[in-house]
Coordinates of C-alpha atoms in Angstrom, one line a residue:
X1 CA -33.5 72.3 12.1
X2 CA -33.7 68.5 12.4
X3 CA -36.0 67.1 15.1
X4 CA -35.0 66.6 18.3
X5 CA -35.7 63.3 20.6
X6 CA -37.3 66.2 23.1
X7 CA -39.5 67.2 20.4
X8 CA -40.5 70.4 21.2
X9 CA -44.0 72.0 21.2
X10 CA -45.6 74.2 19.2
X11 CA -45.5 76.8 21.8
X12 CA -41.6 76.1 22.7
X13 CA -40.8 76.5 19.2
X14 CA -42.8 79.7 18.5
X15 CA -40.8 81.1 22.0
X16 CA -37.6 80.0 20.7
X17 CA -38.3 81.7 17.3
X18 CA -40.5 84.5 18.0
X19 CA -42.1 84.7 14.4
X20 CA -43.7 88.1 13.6
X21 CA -43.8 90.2 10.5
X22 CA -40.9 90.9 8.5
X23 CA -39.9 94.3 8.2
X24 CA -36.4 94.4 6.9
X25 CA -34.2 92.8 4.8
X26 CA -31.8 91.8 7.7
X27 CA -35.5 89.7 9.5
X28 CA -36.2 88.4 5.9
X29 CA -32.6 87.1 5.8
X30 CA -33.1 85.5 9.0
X31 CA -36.2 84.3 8.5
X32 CA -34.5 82.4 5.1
X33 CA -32.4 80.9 6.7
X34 CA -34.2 79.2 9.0
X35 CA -36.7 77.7 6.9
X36 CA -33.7 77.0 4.5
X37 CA -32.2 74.9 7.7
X38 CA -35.2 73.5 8.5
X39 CA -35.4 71.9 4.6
X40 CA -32.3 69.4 5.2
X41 CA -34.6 67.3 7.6
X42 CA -37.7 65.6 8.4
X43 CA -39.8 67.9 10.4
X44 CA -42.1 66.8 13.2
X45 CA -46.0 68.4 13.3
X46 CA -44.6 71.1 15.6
X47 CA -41.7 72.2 13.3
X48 CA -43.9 71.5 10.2
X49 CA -46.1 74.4 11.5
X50 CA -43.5 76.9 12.3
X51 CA -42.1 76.4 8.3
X52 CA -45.5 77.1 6.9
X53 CA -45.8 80.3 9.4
X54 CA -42.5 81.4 7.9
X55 CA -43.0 80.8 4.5
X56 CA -46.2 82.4 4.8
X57 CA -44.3 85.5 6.3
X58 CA -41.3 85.3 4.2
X59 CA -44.1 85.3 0.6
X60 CA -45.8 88.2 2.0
X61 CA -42.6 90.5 2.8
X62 CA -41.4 88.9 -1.1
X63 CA -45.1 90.0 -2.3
X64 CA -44.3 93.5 -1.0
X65 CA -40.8 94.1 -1.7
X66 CA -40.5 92.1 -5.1
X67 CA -43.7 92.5 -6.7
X68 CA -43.9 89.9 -10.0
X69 CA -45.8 92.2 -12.4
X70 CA -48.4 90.4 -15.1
X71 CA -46.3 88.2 -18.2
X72 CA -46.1 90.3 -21.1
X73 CA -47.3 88.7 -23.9
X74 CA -44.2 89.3 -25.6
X75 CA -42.4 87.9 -22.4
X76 CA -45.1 84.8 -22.8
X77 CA -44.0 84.3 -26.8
X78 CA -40.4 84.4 -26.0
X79 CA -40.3 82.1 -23.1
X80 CA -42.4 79.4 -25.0
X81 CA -40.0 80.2 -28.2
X82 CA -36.9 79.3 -26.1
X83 CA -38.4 76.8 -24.5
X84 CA -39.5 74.9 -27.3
X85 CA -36.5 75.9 -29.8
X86 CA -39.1 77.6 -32.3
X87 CA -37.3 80.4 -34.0
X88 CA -39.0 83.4 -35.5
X89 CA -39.1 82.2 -38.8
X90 CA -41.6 79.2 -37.9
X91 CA -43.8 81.4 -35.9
X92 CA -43.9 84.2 -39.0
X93 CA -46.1 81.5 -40.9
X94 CA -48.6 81.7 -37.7
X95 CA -48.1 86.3 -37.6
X96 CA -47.5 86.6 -41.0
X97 CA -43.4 87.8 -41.1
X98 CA -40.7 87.8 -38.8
X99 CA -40.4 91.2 -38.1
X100 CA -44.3 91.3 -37.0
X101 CA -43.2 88.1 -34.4
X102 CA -40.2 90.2 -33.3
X103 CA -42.5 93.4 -32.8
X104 CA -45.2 91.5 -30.8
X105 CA -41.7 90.1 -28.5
X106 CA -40.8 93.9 -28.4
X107 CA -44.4 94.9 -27.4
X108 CA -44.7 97.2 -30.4
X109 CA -47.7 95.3 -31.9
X110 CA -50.6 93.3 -30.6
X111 CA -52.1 90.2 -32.0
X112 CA -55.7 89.9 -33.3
X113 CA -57.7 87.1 -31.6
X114 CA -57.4 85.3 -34.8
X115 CA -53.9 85.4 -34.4
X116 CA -54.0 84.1 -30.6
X117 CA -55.8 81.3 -31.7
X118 CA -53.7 79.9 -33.6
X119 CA -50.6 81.0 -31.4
X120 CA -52.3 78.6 -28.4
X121 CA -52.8 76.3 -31.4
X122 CA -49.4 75.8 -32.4
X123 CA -48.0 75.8 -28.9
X124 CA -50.6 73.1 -27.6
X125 CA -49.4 71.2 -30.8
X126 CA -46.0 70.9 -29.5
X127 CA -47.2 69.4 -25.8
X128 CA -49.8 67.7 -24.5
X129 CA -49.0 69.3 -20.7
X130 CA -49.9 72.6 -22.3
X131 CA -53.3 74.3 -22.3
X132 CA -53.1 77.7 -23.7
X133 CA -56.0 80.1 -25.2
X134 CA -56.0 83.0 -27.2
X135 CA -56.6 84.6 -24.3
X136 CA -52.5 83.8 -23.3
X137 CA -51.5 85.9 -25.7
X138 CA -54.7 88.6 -26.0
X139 CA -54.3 92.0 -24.4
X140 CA -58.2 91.9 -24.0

């Protein structure tokens, strides 16, 4: 949707559109592709608040048909290992062996806060834009 030199109203646009509740995947489709349309221009106040009605209905169908469960901490440990190339090896000198850092990635072991300390530790050592605590990779 780009604007239009008629630039239509709020109330024209909600007519043409007829936002409501998303119900199935066929309205969530549509409702996708209009926002993805209306993405590729600048969007005047009117159009601006249609997008943000239908991203706001579009998150809440994706909230109830997609649910993101809590991060793992294992999920947590692996996704910082990959994303800062640090290989099971490095991290056994913070767990104390390999297979203990492969068991807390399988979710076969927890880590003691002692341990979470010095996991945030380690990771906040690496970057600056991080800010983790023991309690990123605590259970309790």
């Amino acid at each position: 949707m780009t604007p239009t030199s008629s630039q239509q109203s709020y109330t024209d646009l909600l007519i043409k559109y007829q936002p409501k509740p998303i119900k199935t995947l066929e309205e969530y489709n549509v409702a996708l592709t209009i926002v993805e349309g209306m993405m590729s221009g600048e969007l005047t106040e009117a159009e601006t608040k249609l997008f943000d009605l239908l991203v706001l209905l579009i998150e809440t169908y994706e909230a109830q048909h997609y649910p993101i469960g809590e991060p793992t901490i294992g999920a947590t440990l692996e996704s910082l290992m990959h994303e800062f190339d640090v290989n099971s090896s490095t991290l056994a000198e913070v767990l104390g062996s390999v297979e203990q850092v492969r068991e807390v990635i399988n979710g076969q072991r927890e880590v003691s806060k002692s341990q979470a300390e010095s996991l945030a530790k380690f990771f906040n050592d690496l970057s600056y834009e991080l800010s983790l605590t023991y309690k990123d990779f605590s259970n309790k």
